[in-house]
CSV table of C-alpha atoms in Angstrom, one decimal:
chain,number,residue,atom,x,y,z
P,1,MET,CA,14.7,-25.3,21.6
P,2,LYS,CA,17.9,-24.6,20.6
P,3,LEU,CA,20.2,-22.4,22.5
P,4,THR,CA,23.7,-20.9,22.5
P,5,ILE,CA,25.8,-22.0,25.1
P,6,LYS,CA,25.6,-18.4,26.4
P,7,TYR,CA,21.7,-18.4,26.8
P,8,SER,CA,22.1,-21.8,28.5
P,9,LEU,CA,24.3,-20.4,31.4
P,10,LEU,CA,21.8,-17.5,31.6
P,11,LEU,CA,18.7,-19.5,31.7
P,12,VAL,CA,20.4,-21.5,34.9
P,13,SER,CA,21.1,-18.0,36.5
P,14,PHE,CA,17.4,-17.5,36.6
P,15,GLY,CA,17.0,-20.4,39.3
P,16,MET,CA,19.3,-18.5,41.4
P,17,PHE,CA,16.9,-15.1,41.9
P,18,ALA,CA,13.8,-17.2,42.2
P,19,GLN,CA,12.6,-14.6,44.1
P,20,SER,CA,12.7,-12.5,41.6
P,21,TYR,CA,9.5,-11.4,39.4
P,22,LYS,CA,10.8,-13.4,36.0
P,23,THR,CA,9.7,-10.9,33.1
P,24,VAL,CA,11.9,-12.3,30.3
P,25,SER,CA,11.7,-15.5,28.1
P,26,VAL,CA,13.9,-17.0,25.0
P,27,VAL,CA,11.7,-18.0,22.7
P,28,ASP,CA,12.4,-19.6,18.9
P,29,ASN,CA,10.1,-18.1,16.0
P,30,TYR,CA,8.4,-15.9,18.0
P,31,ASN,CA,5.0,-14.5,16.3
P,32,ASN,CA,6.1,-16.6,13.1
P,33,TRP,CA,8.7,-13.8,12.6
P,34,GLY,CA,11.5,-16.5,11.5
P,35,TRP,CA,13.7,-15.5,14.2
P,36,ASN,CA,15.4,-17.7,16.8
P,37,ASN,CA,15.7,-16.6,20.3
P,38,VAL,CA,14.1,-13.4,20.6
P,39,LEU,CA,14.0,-12.3,23.7
P,40,VAL,CA,10.3,-11.3,25.3
P,41,ALA,CA,9.5,-9.0,28.5
P,42,LYS,CA,6.1,-9.5,29.4
P,43,ASN,CA,3.7,-8.6,32.4
P,44,LYS,CA,-0.1,-8.3,32.4
P,45,PHE,CA,-0.1,-5.3,30.6
P,46,ILE,CA,3.0,-4.8,28.0
P,47,THR,CA,4.9,-7.1,25.5
P,48,VAL,CA,8.6,-6.4,24.6
P,49,ALA,CA,10.3,-8.2,21.9
P,50,VAL,CA,14.0,-7.8,21.2
P,51,VAL,CA,15.3,-9.8,18.1
P,52,PRO,CA,19.7,-10.2,18.3
P,53,ASP,CA,19.7,-10.9,14.6
P,54,ALA,CA,17.5,-8.1,13.8
P,55,ALA,CA,20.4,-5.8,14.9
P,56,GLY,CA,19.0,-6.2,18.5
P,57,ARG,CA,16.2,-4.3,17.4
P,58,MET,CA,13.2,-4.2,19.9
P,59,LEU,CA,10.2,-4.8,17.0
P,60,GLN,CA,7.5,-5.1,19.5
P,61,PHE,CA,5.9,-2.8,22.2
P,62,ASP,CA,2.2,-3.5,22.6
P,63,LEU,CA,-0.1,-2.8,25.3
P,64,GLY,CA,-2.6,-5.3,25.8
P,65,LYS,CA,-3.4,-5.9,21.8
P,66,THR,CA,-2.5,-2.6,20.4
P,67,THR,CA,1.2,-2.6,19.0
P,68,SER,CA,3.3,0.8,18.9
P,69,LEU,CA,5.7,-0.6,16.5
P,70,TRP,CA,5.8,-1.3,12.6
P,71,VAL,CA,7.7,-4.2,11.2
P,72,ASN,CA,8.7,-4.8,7.8
P,73,PRO,CA,7.6,-8.0,6.5
P,74,LYS,CA,9.9,-8.0,3.6
P,75,LEU,CA,12.6,-9.1,6.0
P,76,LEU,CA,10.8,-11.3,8.8
P,77,GLY,CA,13.8,-13.8,9.3
P,78,HIS,CA,16.6,-12.2,7.7
P,79,LYS,CA,20.2,-11.8,8.9
P,80,PHE,CA,22.9,-10.1,7.4
P,81,ALA,CA,26.7,-10.1,7.5
P,82,ALA,CA,28.8,-7.2,9.1
P,83,ASP,CA,29.6,-5.5,5.7
P,84,ASP,CA,29.7,-1.5,5.2
P,85,LYS,CA,29.6,-1.9,1.3
P,86,VAL,CA,25.8,-1.5,0.9
P,87,LYS,CA,24.5,0.5,-2.0
P,88,MET,CA,21.0,3.0,-1.4
P,89,GLN,CA,18.7,0.0,-2.2
P,90,ASP,CA,20.2,-2.3,0.2
P,91,TRP,CA,19.0,-0.2,2.9
P,92,ARG,CA,17.9,-3.1,5.3
P,93,ASN,CA,15.5,-1.3,7.6
P,94,PHE,CA,13.7,-4.5,9.9
P,95,GLY,CA,11.3,-1.6,11.2
P,96,GLY,CA,10.8,-1.1,15.1
P,97,TYR,CA,12.9,0.6,17.0
P,98,ARG,CA,16.4,1.4,15.6
P,99,LEU,CA,19.4,4.0,16.0
P,100,VAL,CA,21.9,5.8,14.0
P,101,PRO,CA,25.1,7.6,15.2
P,102,ILE,CA,25.3,11.1,14.7
P,103,PRO,CA,25.8,13.6,13.2
P,104,VAL,CA,25.0,11.8,9.9
P,105,ASP,CA,27.0,14.5,8.0
P,106,ASN,CA,30.5,13.2,8.5
P,107,PHE,CA,30.6,9.1,9.2
P,108,ALA,CA,31.0,8.4,5.4
P,109,VAL,CA,34.2,9.0,3.1
P,110,ASN,CA,33.5,9.8,-0.8
P,111,SER,CA,35.8,9.0,-3.6
P,112,THR,CA,37.6,12.4,-3.2
P,113,GLY,CA,38.4,11.5,0.6
P,114,GLU,CA,35.7,14.0,1.9
P,115,ARG,CA,33.9,13.0,5.0
P,116,THR,CA,30.3,13.1,3.7
P,117,LYS,CA,26.7,11.5,4.6
P,118,ARG,CA,25.5,8.0,3.3
P,119,TRP,CA,22.5,6.2,3.3
P,120,PRO,CA,22.1,3.5,4.2
P,121,PRO,CA,23.6,4.2,7.8
P,122,PRO,CA,26.4,2.1,9.3
P,123,VAL,CA,25.4,-1.7,9.2
P,124,ILE,CA,27.4,-3.0,12.1
P,125,MET,CA,25.2,-0.6,14.5
P,126,GLY,CA,21.9,-0.6,12.6
P,127,ASP,CA,21.7,-3.9,10.5
P,128,SER,CA,24.1,-6.8,11.6
P,129,PRO,CA,23.5,-9.3,14.5
P,130,TYR,CA,23.7,-7.9,18.2
P,131,ASP,CA,25.1,-10.1,21.4
P,132,VAL,CA,22.3,-10.2,23.7
P,133,PHE,CA,22.2,-11.8,27.3
P,134,VAL,CA,20.0,-11.5,29.9
P,135,SER,CA,21.3,-10.5,33.6
P,136,THR,CA,19.5,-9.6,36.9
P,137,ASP,CA,20.5,-6.5,38.9
P,138,ALA,CA,20.3,-5.8,42.7
P,139,ALA,CA,17.1,-4.7,42.3
P,140,ALA,CA,15.8,-8.1,40.9
P,141,HIS,CA,14.8,-6.8,37.7
P,142,GLN,CA,15.9,-8.6,34.9
P,143,LEU,CA,17.7,-6.7,32.5
P,144,ILE,CA,17.8,-7.3,28.4
P,145,ASN,CA,21.1,-6.3,27.3
P,146,VAL,CA,22.1,-5.8,23.6
P,147,SER,CA,25.5,-4.9,22.0
P,148,SER,CA,26.9,-4.1,18.7
P,149,GLY,CA,29.8,-5.3,17.0
P,150,ILE,CA,32.6,-2.6,16.2
P,151,GLN,CA,31.5,0.0,14.0
P,152,ASN,CA,34.5,1.5,12.0
P,153,LEU,CA,34.1,4.8,10.3
P,154,PRO,CA,33.9,6.2,8.3
P,155,VAL,CA,32.2,3.7,5.8
P,156,PRO,CA,32.2,3.7,2.0
P,157,VAL,CA,29.9,5.3,-0.4
P,158,PHE,CA,28.9,3.9,-3.7
P,159,ASP,CA,29.8,5.6,-6.9
P,160,ARG,CA,27.1,5.3,-9.5
P,161,THR,CA,29.9,6.7,-12.0
P,162,THR,CA,32.4,4.2,-11.5
P,163,ASN,CA,29.9,1.7,-10.2
P,164,THR,CA,32.4,0.9,-7.5
P,165,PHE,CA,32.6,1.7,-3.8
P,166,SER,CA,34.9,4.7,-2.5
P,167,THR,CA,38.1,3.2,-0.8
P,168,VAL,CA,38.5,4.1,3.3
P,169,LEU,CA,42.3,4.5,4.1
P,170,ASN,CA,42.0,4.7,7.1
P,171,TYR,CA,39.2,4.0,9.7
P,172,ASP,CA,39.5,6.9,12.8
P,173,GLU,CA,36.5,5.8,14.3
P,174,GLN,CA,35.5,2.6,16.5
P,175,LEU,CA,32.0,2.7,18.1
P,176,GLN,CA,30.0,0.3,20.0
P,177,TYR,CA,26.8,0.9,21.1
P,178,LYS,CA,24.9,-0.8,24.3
P,179,ARG,CA,21.5,-0.9,25.6
P,180,CYS,CA,19.5,-2.6,28.5
P,181,MET,CA,16.2,-2.4,29.8
P,182,TYR,CA,13.7,-4.0,31.9
P,183,ILE,CA,10.0,-3.8,32.8
P,184,GLU,CA,8.5,-4.3,36.3
P,185,LYS,CA,5.4,-5.9,37.6
P,186,GLY,CA,2.2,-3.6,37.2
P,187,LYS,CA,3.6,-1.3,35.4
P,188,SER,CA,3.5,-0.3,31.4
P,189,LEU,CA,7.1,1.3,31.7
P,190,VAL,CA,10.3,0.1,29.8
P,191,PHE,CA,13.4,1.5,31.7
P,192,ILE,CA,16.4,2.1,29.0
P,193,THR,CA,19.9,3.0,28.9
P,194,HIS,CA,21.8,3.5,25.9
P,195,SER,CA,25.2,3.6,25.8
P,196,LEU,CA,28.2,4.7,23.2
P,197,LEU,CA,31.5,3.6,23.5
P,198,ASN,CA,34.7,4.8,21.9
P,199,LYS,CA,36.7,1.8,21.1
P,200,GLY,CA,39.0,3.5,19.0
P,201,ALA,CA,42.5,5.3,19.6
P,202,THR,CA,41.1,9.0,19.2
P,203,THR,CA,38.8,11.7,20.6
P,204,ILE,CA,35.7,11.5,18.8
P,205,GLU,CA,32.7,13.5,19.0
P,206,ARG,CA,29.5,11.7,18.7
P,207,GLY,CA,25.7,10.7,19.5
P,208,LEU,CA,22.7,8.9,18.9
P,209,LYS,CA,19.7,9.2,17.0
P,210,ILE,CA,17.3,6.6,18.3
P,211,THR,CA,14.1,6.1,16.4
P,212,SER,CA,10.4,4.5,17.0
P,213,GLN,CA,8.9,3.3,13.8
P,214,HIS,CA,5.0,3.1,14.3
P,215,PRO,CA,2.2,1.7,12.2
P,216,THR,CA,0.0,3.9,10.2
P,217,ARG,CA,-3.0,1.4,8.8
P,218,SER,CA,-5.8,0.0,10.8
P,219,GLU,CA,-5.8,-2.8,7.9
P,220,PRO,CA,-3.3,-3.2,5.3
P,221,GLN,CA,-5.4,-2.0,2.4
P,222,LEU,CA,-6.5,1.1,4.0
P,223,GLU,CA,-5.1,4.6,3.9
P,224,ASP,CA,-6.0,5.8,7.3
P,225,GLY,CA,-3.2,7.9,8.6
P,226,GLU,CA,-5.3,10.3,10.1
P,227,ASN,CA,-5.8,7.9,12.7
P,228,PHE,CA,-2.2,8.0,13.7
P,229,LEU,CA,-1.0,11.0,15.3
P,230,ALA,CA,2.4,12.2,16.9
P,231,TYR,CA,2.3,15.0,19.8
P,232,ILE,CA,5.2,17.1,20.5
P,233,PRO,CA,5.6,20.0,23.0
P,234,ILE,CA,7.2,23.2,21.3
P,235,SER,CA,8.0,26.6,22.7
P,236,ASN,CA,8.9,29.7,21.0
P,237,LYS,CA,11.1,29.9,23.9
P,238,ASP,CA,13.6,27.3,22.4
P,239,VAL,CA,14.5,27.7,19.1
P,240,LEU,CA,16.7,26.2,16.3
P,241,PRO,CA,20.0,27.8,14.8
P,242,ASN,CA,17.5,29.5,12.1
P,243,GLY,CA,15.7,31.2,15.3
P,244,LYS,CA,12.7,29.1,14.5
P,245,SER,CA,10.9,26.8,17.2
P,246,PHE,CA,10.7,23.9,14.6
P,247,GLU,CA,11.6,23.1,11.2
P,248,ILE,CA,9.7,21.2,8.1
P,249,MET,CA,12.2,19.5,6.4
P,250,LEU,CA,10.3,19.1,3.1
P,251,THR,CA,9.5,21.6,0.4
P,252,PRO,CA,6.6,21.9,-1.9
P,253,GLN,CA,8.8,20.7,-4.9
P,254,ALA,CA,10.3,17.9,-3.0
P,255,ARG,CA,6.8,16.6,-2.1
P,256,TRP,CA,5.7,17.0,-6.0
P,257,ASN,CA,9.0,15.1,-6.6
P,258,PHE,CA,7.9,12.0,-4.6
P,259,ILE,CA,4.3,11.5,-5.4
P,260,ASN,CA,5.3,12.3,-9.3
P,261,LYS,CA,7.8,9.6,-8.8
P,262,ASN,CA,6.5,6.8,-6.7
P,263,ARG,CA,2.4,7.5,-6.7
P,264,LYS,CA,1.1,8.8,-9.9
P,265,PRO,CA,2.2,11.3,-12.5
P,266,LEU,CA,1.4,14.3,-11.9
P,267,ASP,CA,0.9,17.8,-14.6
P,268,LYS,CA,2.1,21.6,-13.3
P,269,ASN,CA,-0.3,22.6,-15.6
P,270,ASN,CA,-3.3,21.3,-14.0
P,271,ALA,CA,-4.5,23.5,-11.1
P,272,GLU,CA,-6.1,20.3,-9.5
P,273,ASP,CA,-2.5,18.8,-9.3
P,274,VAL,CA,-0.9,22.0,-8.1
P,275,ALA,CA,-3.6,22.9,-5.5
P,276,LYS,CA,-3.3,19.4,-4.2
P,277,TYR,CA,0.1,18.4,-4.0
P,278,PHE,CA,2.3,21.4,-4.5
P,279,ASN,CA,2.8,21.9,-0.7
P,280,ARG,CA,4.2,20.4,1.9
P,281,GLY,CA,1.2,17.8,3.1
P,282,THR,CA,-1.6,17.9,5.1
P,283,ASN,CA,-0.6,16.5,8.0
P,284,TRP,CA,0.8,19.3,10.1
P,285,LYS,CA,-2.3,20.5,12.3
P,286,GLY,CA,0.0,23.2,14.2
P,287,GLU,CA,-0.6,23.8,17.7
P,288,VAL,CA,-3.7,21.9,19.2
P,289,ALA,CA,-3.3,23.2,22.6
P,290,PRO,CA,-1.2,25.6,24.3
P,291,GLY,CA,2.6,24.2,23.6
P,292,VAL,CA,1.4,21.1,22.0
P,293,TYR,CA,1.6,20.3,18.3
P,294,GLU,CA,0.1,17.7,16.4
P,295,LEU,CA,0.5,15.9,13.0
P,296,HIS,CA,-0.8,12.5,11.5
P,297,TYR,CA,0.4,10.4,8.8
P,298,ASP,CA,0.3,11.3,5.3
P,299,TYR,CA,0.7,8.5,2.5
P,300,ASP,CA,2.1,10.8,0.3
P,301,LEU,CA,4.7,12.5,1.9
P,302,MET,CA,8.1,11.7,2.5
P,303,GLY,CA,9.8,14.3,4.7
P,304,GLY,CA,9.9,15.2,8.7
P,305,LEU,CA,10.3,18.0,10.8
P,306,HIS,CA,12.9,18.5,13.8
P,307,PHE,CA,12.8,20.7,16.9
P,308,ILE,CA,13.8,21.4,20.6
P,309,ALA,CA,11.2,19.6,22.6
P,310,ALA,CA,10.1,22.1,25.2
P,311,LYS,CA,9.5,19.3,27.7
P,312,SER,CA,11.0,15.8,27.6
P,313,TRP,CA,8.4,13.7,26.0
P,314,ILE,CA,7.0,12.7,22.6
P,315,GLY,CA,4.2,10.5,21.8
P,316,PHE,CA,1.9,8.7,19.3
P,317,VAL,CA,-1.4,7.5,19.5
P,318,ASP,CA,-3.5,5.3,17.8
P,319,LYS,CA,-6.9,7.3,17.9
P,320,LEU,CA,-9.0,3.9,16.6
P,321,LYS,CA,-7.7,2.0,19.7
P,322,LYS,CA,-7.2,5.4,22.1
P,323,THR,CA,-4.0,4.2,23.0
P,324,ALA,CA,-1.1,6.3,23.6
P,325,PHE,CA,2.6,5.6,23.4
P,326,VAL,CA,5.0,8.0,24.8
P,327,THR,CA,8.5,8.5,25.0
P,328,MET,CA,10.3,10.6,28.2
P,329,PHE,CA,13.6,11.3,27.8
P,330,GLU,CA,16.9,13.6,29.3
P,331,PRO,CA,15.9,17.1,29.1
P,332,TYR,CA,17.2,19.6,26.7
P,333,SER,CA,20.2,21.3,28.1
P,334,LYS,CA,21.5,24.8,26.2
P,335,LYS,CA,25.2,24.0,27.2
P,336,LEU,CA,25.4,21.2,25.0
P,337,ASN,CA,25.8,20.9,21.4
P,338,TYR,CA,22.9,18.9,19.2
P,339,GLU,CA,23.3,17.8,15.6
P,340,TYR,CA,21.3,20.6,13.7
P,341,GLY,CA,20.5,22.2,17.1
P,342,ALA,CA,17.5,19.7,17.9
P,343,ASN,CA,16.8,16.9,20.4
P,344,ALA,CA,13.9,15.3,18.7
P,345,GLU,CA,12.4,14.9,15.2
P,346,ILE,CA,9.3,13.4,13.6
P,347,TYR,CA,9.8,11.5,10.2
P,348,ASN,CA,6.8,10.9,7.6
P,349,SER,CA,8.3,7.7,5.8
P,350,GLY,CA,6.3,7.0,2.2
P,351,LEU,CA,8.6,3.8,1.9
P,352,GLU,CA,7.3,0.1,2.3
P,353,THR,CA,3.5,0.3,3.7
P,354,GLY,CA,4.7,3.7,5.5
P,355,TYR,CA,5.2,4.2,8.9
P,356,LEU,CA,5.6,7.2,11.4
P,357,GLU,CA,8.6,8.0,13.2
P,358,THR,CA,9.2,9.8,16.6
P,359,GLU,CA,12.8,10.2,17.0
P,360,ILE,CA,14.9,11.5,19.6
P,361,LYS,CA,18.2,12.8,19.9
P,362,THR,CA,21.5,12.8,22.1
P,363,ALA,CA,23.8,15.4,22.5
P,364,ILE,CA,27.1,15.4,20.5
P,365,HIS,CA,30.0,13.9,23.2
P,366,THR,CA,33.4,14.5,23.0
P,367,LEU,CA,34.6,10.9,24.2
P,368,LYS,CA,38.6,10.7,24.7
P,369,PRO,CA,39.8,6.9,24.0
P,370,GLY,CA,38.1,4.2,26.2
P,371,GLN,CA,35.4,6.6,27.2
P,372,ARG,CA,31.5,6.2,26.9
P,373,PHE,CA,28.3,8.3,27.8
P,374,ASP,CA,24.9,6.9,29.1
P,375,TYR,CA,21.4,8.1,27.8
P,376,ASN,CA,18.3,7.3,29.7
P,377,GLU,CA,15.0,6.7,28.2
P,378,ILE,CA,11.3,5.3,29.3
P,379,GLN,CA,9.1,4.0,27.0
P,380,ALA,CA,5.1,4.0,28.5
P,381,ALA,CA,1.8,3.2,27.0
P,382,ALA,CA,-1.4,3.9,28.5
P,383,LYS,CA,-5.5,3.5,27.2
P,384,ILE,CA,-6.9,7.4,27.2
P,385,ALA,CA,-10.1,8.9,26.6
P,386,SER,CA,-9.3,11.7,24.4
P,387,THR,CA,-6.6,13.8,22.8
P,388,PRO,CA,-4.3,15.8,22.5
P,389,ILE,CA,-1.8,14.7,25.0
P,390,LEU,CA,-1.1,17.8,27.2
P,391,GLU,CA,1.4,16.4,29.6
P,392,VAL,CA,3.3,13.7,30.4
P,393,ASN,CA,4.9,12.4,33.3
P,394,LYS,CA,6.3,9.2,35.0
P,395,THR,CA,2.8,8.2,36.2
P,396,GLY,CA,0.7,8.8,33.2
P,397,ILE,CA,-0.7,11.0,30.3
P,398,ILE,CA,-2.7,14.0,31.2
P,399,THR,CA,-5.4,14.8,28.1
P,400,GLN,CA,-7.7,17.1,30.5
P,401,LYS,CA,-5.8,19.0,33.1
P,402,LEU,CA,-7.3,19.0,36.2
P,403,HIS,CA,-9.3,22.1,37.5
P,404,LEU,CA,-11.9,22.7,39.7
P,405,THR,CA,-15.5,24.5,38.5
P,406,LYS,CA,-17.4,27.4,40.0
P,407,ASP,CA,-19.8,24.9,41.2
P,408,GLY,CA,-17.5,22.5,42.9
P,409,ILE,CA,-16.8,19.9,40.3
P,410,ALA,CA,-13.0,18.7,40.2
P,411,HIS,CA,-12.3,17.5,36.9
P,412,GLY,CA,-9.4,15.8,34.7
P,413,ALA,CA,-8.3,13.0,32.4
P,414,TYR,CA,-5.8,10.7,32.2
P,415,GLY,CA,-4.1,7.3,30.6
P,416,VAL,CA,-2.2,5.8,33.7
P,417,PHE,CA,1.0,3.8,33.6
P,418,ILE,CA,0.6,2.3,37.0
P,419,GLN,CA,-2.0,-0.5,38.3
P,420,GLY,CA,-3.0,0.7,41.6
P,421,LYS,CA,-5.8,2.8,43.2
P,422,ALA,CA,-6.1,6.4,42.4
P,423,ILE,CA,-6.5,8.9,45.4
P,424,VAL,CA,-7.8,12.6,45.9
P,425,ILE,CA,-6.2,14.9,48.7
P,426,THR,CA,-7.2,18.1,49.0
P,427,LYS,CA,-5.3,20.2,51.4
P,428,ASN,CA,-6.0,24.1,52.8
P,429,ASN,CA,-3.6,27.0,52.7
P,430,GLN,CA,-1.6,25.7,55.8
P,431,GLY,CA,-0.9,22.6,53.4
P,432,GLU,CA,-3.2,20.4,56.2
P,433,ILE,CA,-4.8,17.8,54.3
P,434,ILE,CA,-8.9,18.6,54.4
P,435,LYS,CA,-9.7,14.9,53.0
P,436,LYS,CA,-8.1,12.2,51.5
P,437,ARG,CA,-10.8,9.9,49.4
P,438,THR,CA,-10.0,6.6,47.7
P,439,LEU,CA,-11.5,6.3,44.0
P,440,GLY,CA,-11.1,3.0,42.5
P,441,ASN,CA,-8.8,0.8,41.0
P,442,VAL,CA,-6.8,2.2,37.8
P,443,SER,CA,-4.7,0.6,35.0
P,444,PRO,CA,-2.9,1.2,32.1
P,445,LEU,CA,-5.9,-0.8,30.0
P,446,LYS,CA,-8.3,1.6,31.1
P,447,ALA,CA,-8.5,5.6,30.6
P,448,PHE,CA,-8.9,7.5,34.0
P,449,ILE,CA,-11.8,10.3,34.4
P,450,PHE,CA,-12.0,12.3,37.4
P,451,ASP,CA,-15.0,13.8,38.7
P,452,ALA,CA,-15.6,14.6,41.9
P,453,TYR,CA,-17.9,17.4,43.7
P,454,LEU,CA,-15.6,19.5,46.4
P,455,LYS,CA,-17.8,22.4,47.2
P,456,GLU,CA,-18.6,20.9,50.9
P,457,GLU,CA,-14.6,21.4,51.4
P,458,LYS,CA,-14.1,24.4,52.4
P,459,ALA,CA,-10.9,26.4,52.3
P,460,VAL,CA,-9.4,24.1,49.4
P,461,ALA,CA,-5.8,25.4,48.4
P,462,THR,CA,-4.7,22.5,46.2
P,463,ILE,CA,-5.7,19.3,45.0
P,464,ALA,CA,-3.9,16.5,43.8
P,465,ILE,CA,-4.2,13.4,42.5
P,466,TYR,CA,-2.0,10.0,43.2
P,467,ILE,CA,-2.1,6.8,42.2
P,468,LYS,CA,-1.1,4.4,44.9
P,469,ALA,CA,0.8,1.2,44.5
P,470,ALA,CA,2.9,-1.3,46.6
P,471,GLY,CA,2.4,1.2,49.6
P,472,ASP,CA,3.8,4.1,47.4
P,473,LEU,CA,2.1,7.0,46.2
P,474,TYR,CA,2.8,8.3,42.4
P,475,LEU,CA,1.6,12.1,41.5
P,476,LEU,CA,-0.3,12.0,38.7
P,477,ASP,CA,-1.5,16.1,38.4
P,478,SER,CA,-2.6,18.8,40.6
P,479,VAL,CA,-4.2,22.3,41.2
P,480,ASP,CA,-3.4,25.4,42.5
P,481,VAL,CA,-7.2,26.3,43.5
P,482,THR,CA,-6.0,29.9,44.9
P,483,SER,CA,-4.5,30.7,41.4
P,484,ASN,CA,-7.5,29.9,39.5
């Protein structure tokens, strides 16, 4: 295997931490992708792959054999220079897990010198190779660290009328993005910290939009997007600047135009065409459980929605494989400023083979020269028995909330992120434990359904399910029986 000096030194350092649990390896031509020096973190449940030459993107996050990330087959093995003179058709979207600096409305400059948006997004942070190294922290986690080059802003815009790029007279922002991530033994959790650094000489206001692009076909030739779902928690107590709790960023005319241009000719005088295609798509299912909304992939749609996440999670489900991948992130704060007032988005892309994006957004931070902000995220995966996703915590996913029926049956359904033993504990009104019982082994690779007869346990006030692993108890779900 051909390694740079940096990697050689780091591999030597692994021997210094022989007592730690080794999770990371460096692999050439991993998955026949065509890139070298791919960093692969793996345990018995999940596999994560980070590609330095593909802008440091995570291009794999699998639970067992089920993948959560779409990879663009047209760009396998490609590597792009750090040159921001790119046109719309030159967007190099490797797929997977990517990021964009926000606000997007002002990171470019047009031919008249006005700040504007541009697509493709800035290349140094989004397309060009990253520096990557592996380190070990005080807790013996092996960290995959990535670092972009210095992103100068504004970036130029291509003018079709003059067939030239706009001239950037002054780069007044210099950004650098860094990320560190690690996994642990016996868990399907990926712990991630994002950092945005102001490397320039002026105060800036910037944040990050962090995106996972998900697959939407069970087979390449199929259009079965109804099996690939996104779940989002929304409350009417949290509203966008327009007073709505969410906003669909697509009009019927925009959808009509997209299909007419990219799929097949449409006729406004054809009633069947109008009924079928002059709408915002058929994939938005709305509220499927209290406070939880669902949508699935629609092949004939290009658009999305943004919202305030009422709870700090967003989920993607492969319904055919009964597998959920969720992102947990920092809670929304009314004291902070967010792009368009939203901290999360869903996007349905009709490009390439099609993908469904789940997106989270940091607040917009004011950064003085030399300052940075950090943003924490956890990604996790589990097998589930049913949908929808109702709640998510660091122990698992709840698809049926724990409850006690009148005949004394306690019931709940879950996906778990931690290998261990499930334990149910019942307590009385004084908080004293009535009974503690072990239910059996659980793992991320098998949905966990809880059914137990509790009628013999008198004066039950609370029921709680924990996962016990390595001597620790992790709370999965609980119910206050007295409030039922």
